[in-house]
Coordinates of C-alpha atoms in Angstrom, one line a residue:
M1 CA 32.8 7.6 -21.9
D2 CA 32.6 9.6 -18.7
L3 CA 31.2 7.9 -15.5
S4 CA 27.7 9.4 -16.0
A5 CA 27.4 8.2 -19.6
S6 CA 28.8 4.7 -18.6
L7 CA 26.3 4.4 -15.8
Q8 CA 23.4 5.3 -18.1
A9 CA 24.6 2.7 -20.6
V10 CA 24.7 0.1 -17.8
E11 CA 21.2 1.2 -16.8
A12 CA 19.9 0.7 -20.3
E13 CA 21.5 -2.8 -20.5
I14 CA 19.8 -3.8 -17.2
D15 CA 16.5 -2.4 -18.4
G16 CA 16.6 -4.7 -21.4
E17 CA 17.6 -7.9 -19.6
Y18 CA 14.0 -9.2 -19.5
R19 CA 14.0 -9.8 -23.3
S20 CA 15.9 -13.0 -23.0
N21 CA 13.2 -14.7 -21.0
P22 CA 11.3 -17.4 -22.9
L23 CA 7.9 -16.1 -21.7
L24 CA 8.4 -13.2 -24.1
L25 CA 7.9 -15.7 -27.0
Q26 CA 4.4 -16.6 -25.7
P27 CA 1.2 -14.8 -26.8
R28 CA 0.5 -11.9 -24.5
A29 CA -2.6 -13.4 -22.9
Q30 CA -0.8 -16.7 -22.2
A31 CA 2.2 -14.9 -20.7
V32 CA 0.0 -12.7 -18.5
W33 CA -2.0 -15.7 -17.2
A34 CA 1.3 -17.5 -16.4
L35 CA 2.6 -14.5 -14.4
L36 CA -0.7 -14.1 -12.4
S37 CA -0.7 -17.9 -11.7
S38 CA 2.9 -17.7 -10.5
V39 CA 1.9 -14.9 -8.0
E40 CA -0.9 -17.2 -6.7
E41 CA 1.6 -20.0 -6.1
W42 CA 3.4 -17.7 -3.6
S43 CA 0.0 -17.0 -1.9
I44 CA -1.1 -20.6 -1.7
A45 CA 2.3 -22.0 -0.5
P46 CA 1.6 -21.7 3.3
F47 CA -1.7 -23.6 3.0
V48 CA 0.0 -26.4 1.0
S49 CA 3.1 -26.6 3.3
G50 CA 1.4 -25.9 6.6
K51 CA 4.1 -23.4 7.4
M52 CA 2.3 -20.1 8.0
R53 CA 4.3 -16.9 7.6
S54 CA 4.7 -14.3 10.4
V55 CA 2.6 -11.0 10.2
H56 CA 5.6 -9.1 8.8
D57 CA 7.0 -11.8 6.5
H58 CA 3.6 -12.2 5.0
G59 CA 3.0 -8.4 4.7
S60 CA 6.4 -7.7 3.1
G61 CA 6.1 -10.7 0.8
V62 CA 2.7 -9.6 -0.5
D63 CA 4.0 -6.1 -1.1
N64 CA 7.0 -7.6 -3.0
Q65 CA 4.8 -9.8 -5.2
I66 CA 2.6 -6.9 -6.2
N67 CA 5.4 -4.5 -6.7
V68 CA 7.4 -6.7 -9.0
L69 CA 4.3 -7.6 -11.0
K70 CA 4.4 -4.0 -12.1
Y71 CA 7.7 -4.7 -13.9
T72 CA 6.8 -8.1 -15.3
L73 CA 3.4 -7.0 -16.7
H74 CA 5.1 -4.0 -18.3
W75 CA 7.7 -6.2 -19.9
I76 CA 5.1 -8.7 -21.2
T77 CA 2.8 -5.9 -22.5
K78 CA 5.8 -4.4 -24.3
G79 CA 7.4 -7.5 -25.7
C80 CA 4.7 -10.2 -26.4
A81 CA 2.6 -10.5 -29.5
T82 CA -1.1 -10.1 -29.0
S83 CA -2.2 -13.0 -31.2
G84 CA -2.8 -16.5 -29.9
K85 CA -5.4 -18.4 -27.8
L86 CA -5.2 -18.7 -24.1
V87 CA -4.8 -22.2 -22.7
Q88 CA -5.4 -22.6 -18.9
A89 CA -3.1 -25.5 -18.1
Y90 CA 0.1 -26.3 -16.3
E91 CA 3.0 -26.4 -18.7
P92 CA 6.5 -26.9 -17.1
T93 CA 8.5 -24.7 -19.5
R94 CA 6.1 -21.8 -19.3
Y95 CA 5.7 -22.2 -15.5
K96 CA 9.5 -22.0 -15.1
A97 CA 9.8 -19.0 -17.4
A98 CA 7.2 -17.1 -15.4
S99 CA 8.8 -17.9 -12.1
E100 CA 12.2 -16.8 -13.5
L101 CA 10.8 -13.6 -14.8
I102 CA 9.4 -12.7 -11.4
K103 CA 12.8 -13.6 -9.8
L104 CA 14.5 -11.3 -12.3
A105 CA 12.0 -8.5 -11.4
Q106 CA 12.9 -9.0 -7.7
Q107 CA 16.5 -8.4 -8.5
Y108 CA 15.7 -5.6 -10.9
R109 CA 13.8 -3.7 -8.2
A110 CA 17.0 -3.1 -6.3
F111 CA 18.7 -1.6 -9.4
T112 CA 15.7 0.7 -10.0
A113 CA 16.1 2.0 -6.4
V114 CA 19.9 2.5 -6.9
F115 CA 19.5 4.3 -10.2
E116 CA 16.5 6.5 -9.1
Y117 CA 18.3 7.7 -6.0
W118 CA 21.4 8.3 -8.1
H119 CA 19.4 10.4 -10.6
Q120 CA 18.1 12.4 -7.7
S121 CA 21.7 12.9 -6.4
E122 CA 20.8 11.1 -3.1
L123 CA 23.5 8.5 -3.4
Q124 CA 26.9 8.2 -5.1
L125 CA 27.4 5.5 -7.6
E126 CA 30.6 4.1 -9.1
L127 CA 31.6 1.3 -11.4
D128 CA 34.0 -1.4 -10.3
G129 CA 34.2 -3.9 -13.2
N130 CA 30.7 -5.4 -13.4
R131 CA 29.8 -4.2 -9.9
L132 CA 27.9 -1.0 -9.1
V133 CA 29.2 0.4 -5.8
T134 CA 26.8 2.6 -3.8
R135 CA 27.7 5.2 -1.1
H136 CA 24.7 6.2 1.1
S137 CA 23.4 6.3 4.6
F138 CA 20.0 4.6 3.9
S139 CA 21.0 1.4 5.6
T140 CA 22.2 3.1 8.8
D141 CA 19.4 5.6 9.5
V142 CA 16.4 3.3 9.1
E143 CA 14.1 3.6 12.1
Y144 CA 11.6 5.8 10.3
E145 CA 11.5 3.5 7.3
A146 CA 11.2 0.4 9.5
Y147 CA 8.4 2.1 11.3
N148 CA 6.5 2.7 8.1
I149 CA 6.9 -1.0 7.1
L150 CA 6.1 -2.5 10.5
M151 CA 3.1 -0.3 11.1
R152 CA 1.6 -1.1 7.7
N153 CA 1.3 -4.7 8.6
R154 CA -1.7 -4.6 11.1
G155 CA -2.3 -8.3 11.1
E156 CA -5.4 -10.3 10.1
Q157 CA -8.6 -9.8 12.0
K158 CA -10.4 -12.9 13.3
P159 CA -13.3 -13.8 11.0
P160 CA -16.8 -13.5 12.5
S161 CA -18.2 -16.5 14.2
E162 CA -20.6 -17.0 11.3
A163 CA -17.7 -17.7 9.0
D164 CA -17.4 -21.4 10.0
H165 CA -20.9 -22.0 8.5
L166 CA -19.9 -20.1 5.4
Y167 CA -16.8 -22.2 4.9
E168 CA -19.0 -25.3 4.9
M169 CA -21.2 -23.7 2.3
I170 CA -18.3 -22.8 0.1
D171 CA -16.5 -26.1 0.5
S172 CA -19.5 -28.1 -0.5
A173 CA -19.9 -26.1 -3.7
V174 CA -16.4 -27.0 -5.0
R175 CA -16.1 -29.6 -7.7
V176 CA -12.9 -31.2 -9.0
D177 CA -12.7 -32.7 -12.5
R178 CA -9.3 -34.1 -13.4
N179 CA -6.9 -31.2 -13.3
R180 CA -9.5 -28.5 -13.0
F181 CA -11.7 -27.2 -10.2
E182 CA -14.9 -25.1 -10.2
L183 CA -16.8 -23.3 -7.5
R184 CA -20.6 -23.2 -8.2
V185 CA -21.1 -19.5 -7.3
T186 CA -24.7 -18.4 -6.7
P187 CA -26.0 -15.0 -5.9
R188 CA -27.1 -16.2 -2.5
L189 CA -23.6 -17.4 -1.7
V190 CA -21.9 -14.2 -2.8
I191 CA -24.4 -11.9 -1.0
T192 CA -24.1 -14.0 2.2
V193 CA -20.3 -13.8 2.2
M194 CA -20.5 -10.1 1.4
K195 CA -22.8 -9.3 4.3
T196 CA -20.8 -11.5 6.7
F197 CA -17.4 -9.8 5.9
E198 CA -18.7 -6.3 5.1
Q199 CA -17.8 -4.7 8.4
H200 CA -14.4 -6.4 8.4
F201 CA -13.7 -5.2 4.9
L202 CA -14.9 -1.6 5.3
E203 CA -12.3 -1.0 8.0
R204 CA -9.9 -0.5 5.1
F205 CA -11.8 2.7 4.3
T206 CA -11.8 6.0 6.2
L207 CA -13.0 8.6 3.6
P208 CA -16.7 9.7 3.5
E209 CA -18.9 7.4 1.4
E210 CA -20.8 10.4 0.0
W211 CA -17.7 11.7 -1.8
Q212 CA -18.7 12.2 -5.5
F213 CA -16.3 11.8 -8.3
S214 CA -17.1 12.4 -12.0
R215 CA -18.8 9.0 -12.6
Y216 CA -19.3 7.3 -9.3
T217 CA -19.3 7.9 -5.5
M218 CA -16.9 6.5 -2.9
R219 CA -19.9 4.3 -1.7
D220 CA -20.2 2.9 -5.3
F221 CA -16.5 2.1 -5.3
R222 CA -16.5 0.4 -1.9
T223 CA -19.5 -1.7 -2.8
V224 CA -18.1 -2.8 -6.1
Y225 CA -14.7 -3.5 -4.6
L226 CA -16.2 -5.5 -1.8
T227 CA -18.0 -7.7 -4.4
M228 CA -14.7 -8.3 -6.2
F229 CA -13.0 -8.9 -2.9
T230 CA -15.6 -11.6 -2.2
L231 CA -15.3 -13.3 -5.6
S232 CA -11.5 -13.4 -5.1
A233 CA -11.9 -14.8 -1.6
L234 CA -14.2 -17.5 -2.9
Q235 CA -11.8 -18.5 -5.7
S236 CA -8.9 -18.6 -3.2
R237 CA -10.8 -20.7 -0.7
A238 CA -12.0 -23.1 -3.5
R239 CA -8.5 -23.7 -4.6
V240 CA -7.4 -24.7 -1.1
V241 CA -10.3 -27.2 -1.0
A242 CA -9.5 -28.5 -4.5
I243 CA -5.8 -29.1 -3.5
Q244 CA -7.0 -30.9 -0.3
S245 CA -9.2 -33.0 -2.6
G246 CA -6.2 -34.0 -4.7
C247 CA -6.5 -31.7 -7.7
P248 CA -3.3 -32.2 -9.8
N249 CA -0.6 -29.5 -10.1
F250 CA -2.1 -27.8 -7.0
G251 CA -5.1 -26.5 -9.1
I252 CA -2.9 -24.0 -11.0
A253 CA -5.2 -24.2 -14.1
D254 CA -7.8 -22.3 -12.1
A255 CA -5.6 -20.3 -9.7
V256 CA -6.6 -17.2 -11.6
L257 CA -10.3 -16.6 -12.2
V258 CA -10.8 -16.0 -16.0
T259 CA -14.1 -14.3 -16.9
A260 CA -15.7 -12.5 -19.8
K261 CA -15.7 -8.7 -19.3
R262 CA -19.4 -8.3 -20.0
D263 CA -20.4 -11.3 -17.7
L264 CA -18.3 -9.8 -14.9
V265 CA -20.0 -6.4 -15.1
Q266 CA -23.4 -8.1 -15.0
R267 CA -22.6 -10.4 -12.1
V268 CA -21.1 -7.6 -10.0
A269 CA -24.1 -5.3 -10.7
R270 CA -26.4 -8.1 -9.7
Y271 CA -24.5 -9.0 -6.5
S272 CA -23.8 -5.5 -5.4
G273 CA -27.0 -3.7 -6.4
V274 CA -24.9 -1.0 -8.1
D275 CA -26.1 0.1 -11.6
A276 CA -24.3 -1.8 -14.4
A277 CA -23.3 1.5 -16.0
I278 CA -21.6 2.6 -12.8
V279 CA -19.9 -0.8 -12.4
R280 CA -18.6 -0.4 -16.0
A281 CA -17.2 3.1 -15.2
I282 CA -15.4 1.8 -12.1
F283 CA -14.0 -1.2 -14.1
D284 CA -12.8 1.3 -16.8
D285 CA -10.6 2.9 -14.2
L286 CA -9.6 -0.4 -12.5
E287 CA -8.6 -2.1 -15.8
Y288 CA -4.8 -2.4 -16.3
G289 CA -3.8 -0.1 -19.1
G290 CA -7.2 1.7 -19.1
A291 CA -7.6 4.7 -21.4
R292 CA -8.0 7.4 -18.7
Q293 CA -4.4 7.3 -17.4
R294 CA -1.1 6.4 -19.0
T295 CA 0.9 4.7 -16.3
P296 CA -0.5 1.1 -15.8
D297 CA 0.1 -0.4 -12.4
P298 CA -1.5 -3.7 -11.2
A299 CA -1.7 -2.5 -7.6
L300 CA -3.9 0.4 -8.7
Q301 CA -5.6 -1.5 -11.6
P302 CA -6.1 -5.1 -10.6
L303 CA -8.5 -6.0 -13.5
I304 CA -6.0 -7.5 -15.8
P305 CA -7.0 -8.0 -19.5
L306 CA -6.2 -11.3 -21.1
E307 CA -7.8 -11.8 -24.4
S308 CA -9.7 -8.8 -25.8
E309 CA -12.9 -9.6 -24.0
K310 CA -11.6 -11.5 -20.9
Y311 CA -10.2 -10.5 -17.5
G312 CA -7.8 -12.4 -15.4
I313 CA -8.7 -12.0 -11.7
S314 CA -5.7 -12.7 -9.4
P315 CA -7.1 -13.1 -5.9
T316 CA -3.8 -11.9 -4.3
L317 CA -4.2 -8.5 -6.0
W318 CA -7.7 -8.0 -4.7
L319 CA -7.4 -9.6 -1.2
H320 CA -4.2 -7.8 -0.1
A321 CA -4.5 -4.3 -1.7
A322 CA -5.1 -1.0 0.0
P323 CA -8.1 -0.1 -2.1
E324 CA -8.8 3.4 -0.7
R325 CA -5.2 4.5 -0.9
N326 CA -4.9 3.0 -4.4
L327 CA -8.0 4.8 -5.6
C328 CA -6.7 8.1 -4.4
V329 CA -3.5 7.6 -6.4
L330 CA -5.5 6.6 -9.4
L331 CA -7.8 9.6 -9.3
N332 CA -4.7 11.8 -9.1
R333 CA -3.5 10.3 -12.3
I334 CA -6.7 10.9 -14.2
P335 CA -7.0 14.5 -15.5
E336 CA -10.8 14.5 -15.3
E337 CA -10.8 13.4 -11.7
R338 CA -7.7 15.2 -10.3
D339 CA -9.4 18.6 -9.7
I340 CA -12.5 17.0 -8.1
Y341 CA -10.2 15.0 -5.7
S342 CA -8.2 18.1 -4.9
R343 CA -11.3 19.9 -3.8
L344 CA -12.4 17.0 -1.6
V345 CA -8.9 16.5 -0.1
D346 CA -9.2 19.5 2.2
Q347 CA -11.8 17.5 4.2
K348 CA -9.2 15.0 5.2
E349 CA -7.7 17.2 7.9
A350 CA -11.1 17.8 9.4
L351 CA -11.7 14.0 9.6
M352 CA -8.4 13.5 11.4
R353 CA -9.2 16.4 13.8
R354 CA -12.6 14.8 14.6
R355 CA -11.1 11.4 15.4
L356 CA -8.3 12.8 17.6
S357 CA -10.8 15.2 19.3
A358 CA -13.1 12.3 20.3
V359 CA -10.2 10.3 21.8
A360 CA -8.8 13.4 23.6
A361 CA -12.2 14.2 25.0
A362 CA -12.6 10.7 26.3
A363 CA -9.2 11.0 28.0
G364 CA -10.2 14.3 29.6
Y365 CA -8.1 16.7 27.4
R366 CA -9.2 19.9 25.9
V367 CA -8.7 20.6 22.1
A368 CA -7.9 24.0 20.4
S369 CA -7.3 24.9 16.8
G370 CA -7.4 27.7 14.3
R371 CA -5.9 31.2 13.8
I372 CA -3.9 33.0 16.5
P373 CA -5.5 36.5 16.8
G374 CA -3.1 39.3 15.9
R375 CA -0.3 36.9 14.9
D376 CA -0.9 35.9 11.3
D377 CA 2.9 35.6 11.0
L378 CA 2.7 32.4 13.1
G379 CA 0.2 30.6 10.9
D380 CA -2.6 28.4 12.2
V381 CA -2.6 25.8 15.0
D382 CA -3.8 22.6 13.3
M383 CA -4.6 21.1 16.6
A384 CA -3.5 21.4 20.2
L385 CA -4.2 18.9 23.0
V386 CA -4.4 20.6 26.4
S387 CA -4.3 19.2 29.9
D388 CA -5.5 22.0 32.3
V389 CA -4.7 19.8 35.3
D390 CA -1.0 19.3 34.2
R391 CA -0.7 22.7 32.4
E392 CA 0.6 20.6 29.5
C393 CA 0.0 21.1 25.8
I394 CA 1.0 19.2 22.6
L395 CA 0.9 21.3 19.4
L396 CA 0.1 19.0 16.4
E397 CA 0.5 19.4 12.7
L398 CA -1.9 17.1 10.8
K399 CA -0.8 15.5 7.5
W400 CA -2.9 13.2 5.3
F401 CA -1.4 12.6 1.9
I402 CA -1.2 9.7 -0.4
T403 CA 1.5 7.3 0.8
P404 CA 4.5 7.3 -1.6
A405 CA 4.8 4.1 -3.5
E406 CA 7.7 5.1 -5.7
I407 CA 11.0 6.7 -4.9
R408 CA 10.2 9.7 -7.0
E409 CA 7.2 10.4 -4.8
I410 CA 9.2 10.3 -1.6
R411 CA 10.8 13.7 -2.0
D412 CA 7.4 15.4 -2.4
R413 CA 6.0 13.8 0.7
R414 CA 9.1 14.4 2.7
E415 CA 8.8 18.1 1.9
E416 CA 5.2 18.1 3.2
L417 CA 6.4 16.7 6.5
L418 CA 9.3 19.2 6.7
K419 CA 6.8 22.0 6.2
G420 CA 4.8 20.7 9.2
I421 CA 8.0 20.5 11.2
S422 CA 8.9 24.1 10.3
Q423 CA 5.5 25.4 11.3
L424 CA 5.7 23.6 14.7
R425 CA 9.1 25.2 15.3
R426 CA 7.6 28.7 14.8
L427 CA 4.8 27.9 17.2
S428 CA 7.2 26.3 19.7
D429 CA 9.5 29.3 19.6
A430 CA 6.5 31.6 20.2
F431 CA 5.3 29.5 23.1
R432 CA 8.8 29.6 24.6
R433 CA 8.8 33.4 24.4
K434 CA 5.4 33.4 26.2
C435 CA 3.6 34.8 23.2
P436 CA 0.4 36.3 24.8
Q437 CA -1.7 35.8 21.8
L438 CA -0.8 32.1 21.5
L439 CA -1.3 31.5 25.3
S440 CA -4.6 33.3 25.1
M441 CA -5.8 31.3 22.1
L442 CA -4.8 28.0 24.0
Q443 CA -6.3 29.4 27.2
L444 CA -3.1 28.5 29.1
P445 CA -1.1 30.3 31.9
S446 CA 2.4 31.4 31.1
D447 CA 4.0 28.7 33.2
S448 CA 2.6 25.9 31.0
N449 CA 4.7 23.5 29.0
A450 CA 4.4 22.8 25.3
S451 CA 5.7 20.0 23.1
T452 CA 5.2 19.3 19.4
A453 CA 4.5 16.4 17.0
V454 CA 3.5 15.9 13.4
V455 CA 0.7 13.4 13.0
S456 CA 0.6 11.6 9.6
K457 CA -2.1 9.3 8.4
E458 CA 0.1 6.5 6.9
W459 CA 3.7 7.6 6.4
I460 CA 6.2 9.4 8.7
G461 CA 9.1 9.9 6.3
D462 CA 12.5 8.4 5.8
S463 CA 16.0 8.7 7.0
V464 CA 16.2 12.4 6.1
L465 CA 13.7 13.1 8.8
Q466 CA 15.6 11.0 11.3
R467 CA 17.8 13.9 11.9
Q468 CA 14.9 16.2 13.0
D469 CA 14.0 16.8 16.6
T470 CA 10.3 17.0 16.0
P471 CA 8.6 13.6 16.4
V472 CA 6.5 12.3 13.5
V473 CA 3.9 9.6 14.4
M474 CA 1.1 7.8 12.6
E475 CA -2.5 8.9 13.5
H476 CA -3.8 5.5 14.7
H477 CA -0.6 5.0 16.8
L478 CA -1.1 8.3 18.6
I479 CA -4.8 7.5 19.1
A480 CA -3.8 4.2 20.8
K481 CA -1.3 6.0 23.0
L482 CA -3.8 8.7 24.1
S483 CA -6.4 6.0 24.9
S484 CA -4.0 4.0 27.1
S485 CA -2.1 6.7 28.9
Q486 CA -2.8 8.1 32.4
S487 CA -1.7 11.6 31.6
L488 CA -0.8 13.9 28.8
G489 CA 2.7 14.1 30.2
E490 CA 3.1 10.4 29.6
V491 CA 2.2 11.0 26.0
V492 CA 4.7 13.9 25.8
S493 CA 7.5 11.7 27.1
W494 CA 6.6 8.9 24.6
L495 CA 6.8 11.4 21.7
T496 CA 9.8 13.4 22.7
T497 CA 12.0 10.3 23.4
K498 CA 10.6 8.7 20.2
A499 CA 9.7 5.6 22.1
Y500 CA 7.2 4.8 19.4
L501 CA 10.0 4.0 16.9
P502 CA 11.1 0.4 16.4
K503 CA 14.5 -0.8 17.8
R504 CA 17.1 -2.3 15.5
G505 CA 18.0 -5.8 16.6
N506 CA 14.9 -6.1 18.6
D507 CA 12.0 -5.2 16.3
F508 CA 13.7 -5.3 12.9
E509 CA 17.0 -6.0 11.2
V510 CA 18.7 -4.6 8.1
E511 CA 19.9 -7.3 5.8
M512 CA 22.4 -6.5 3.0
G513 CA 22.1 -8.5 -0.1
I514 CA 23.6 -8.7 -3.6
A515 CA 21.2 -8.1 -6.5
T516 CA 22.2 -9.5 -9.9
V517 CA 20.8 -8.8 -13.3
G518 CA 22.7 -10.2 -16.3
K519 CA 26.4 -9.6 -15.7
W520 CA 25.8 -6.6 -13.3
S521 CA 25.6 -6.8 -9.5
T522 CA 25.0 -4.3 -6.7
E523 CA 24.6 -4.4 -2.9
W524 CA 21.3 -3.1 -1.5
Y525 CA 19.5 -3.4 1.8
H526 CA 16.2 -5.0 3.0
I527 CA 14.4 -4.3 6.3
R528 CA 13.1 -7.5 7.9
G529 CA 10.7 -7.6 10.8
L530 CA 11.9 -9.7 13.8
I531 CA 8.6 -9.8 15.7
D532 CA 5.7 -12.1 15.0
H533 CA 3.0 -9.8 16.2
V534 CA 1.5 -6.5 15.2
F535 CA 3.9 -3.6 16.0
L536 CA 2.1 -1.0 18.2
P537 CA 4.4 0.0 21.1
I538 CA 2.4 2.2 23.6

């Protein structure tokens, strides 16, 4: 066999390693419940041990748990029989098998990265016995990737002052009976918690609530998701109280909220005020393996079916998700919704422009955008920030796309950013040549200075972009810098020197590790945050 055929055979062998795990012998509902319960063990560990994780350790840990659940649920769905009755109880052999399957998925994830990059010809791969040897530059040019990771972890907001009273209400409603616990949930309790945390929760959303999809609006989705977020928070809090009350096996029997599908629709409709038919439509899309799209993913579809008429609600999936981003990904995978979403997406750039314009105006800067009269060859100016006092200008390209979650999506997003960089180079060259039409459009004298930057909502690219001169920065980071700076020149210096990027050895470190699946091993890298605070250098 040639090298390519040999590597494909190795890939197939690694893909099938999960089949030897004993959890595959369990009924599907039982295996899924065990997996979700195992995820909750990771989430509850700091409350049990008293050792809280740092902002970045917690953020990367949650991401890892949710990402590997994609693999384990796929394996279980593929390999387990559907018959059998669900038993919610701690059983050591099953608990160990679920934990080992998650550990296998964590190792397997490194191999998926290696093979996907190899298939895209972005790294070289060789065989040395049972070792896969990779040749790449990913672990050396990592500042952009580290930026994406660190900036995503924005920390936990302090709960409102009313929360202390709420905790007393919740804690008093928890009952422990032998190895089970129960929270007596009332409409009044749920609605009170929802109202208290609504503003806190809605900061996760930036798109207009009036956006209308084929079966529901963004407002409907937000309200239903807030209700599910609240039910998950209540279940998680109740478990902590139960453990503190001495519930055996750390309350694992009720770590996952198991509920009948019909009952959940009715409860969410009652608590949220959203019509039950709309709740059902939203649940259809949020159900793992739902009929309207063919690539199940628990991050996008956190309603996990157990038995035919029951859901398993994993609080971790609901409490630590990016609901708006995940909905956008989901809508793009549903044929009936894709065209509607595409028509709405053009409004995103206008939203970014309004936010940046408001901050620029408050700082005393002028804003310009649009066509350059008589120079269609130059394209449009997405946005320019102008300081007439300093005769300084920053030409901006605005990019708001769905953050890539998989390696195959990275190339497309990278191309979007490179298009923005290319457009800014055209404008920068025209400015340097004192293009009269561009200067007139910007209302600037010929002795003015201009710099450039791409502003992206959530992702600034990877190591390929590291070699580009044009800075790429996140929107909320640029807003913070504009708000805190004394002059536009200060912002220009911050951008052109790329002072916004994290520093290796100070803000983050690259750790190399050996991943092992079956008899095969490979070396891969991991970015670890070194700071115990929110990363926002301004």
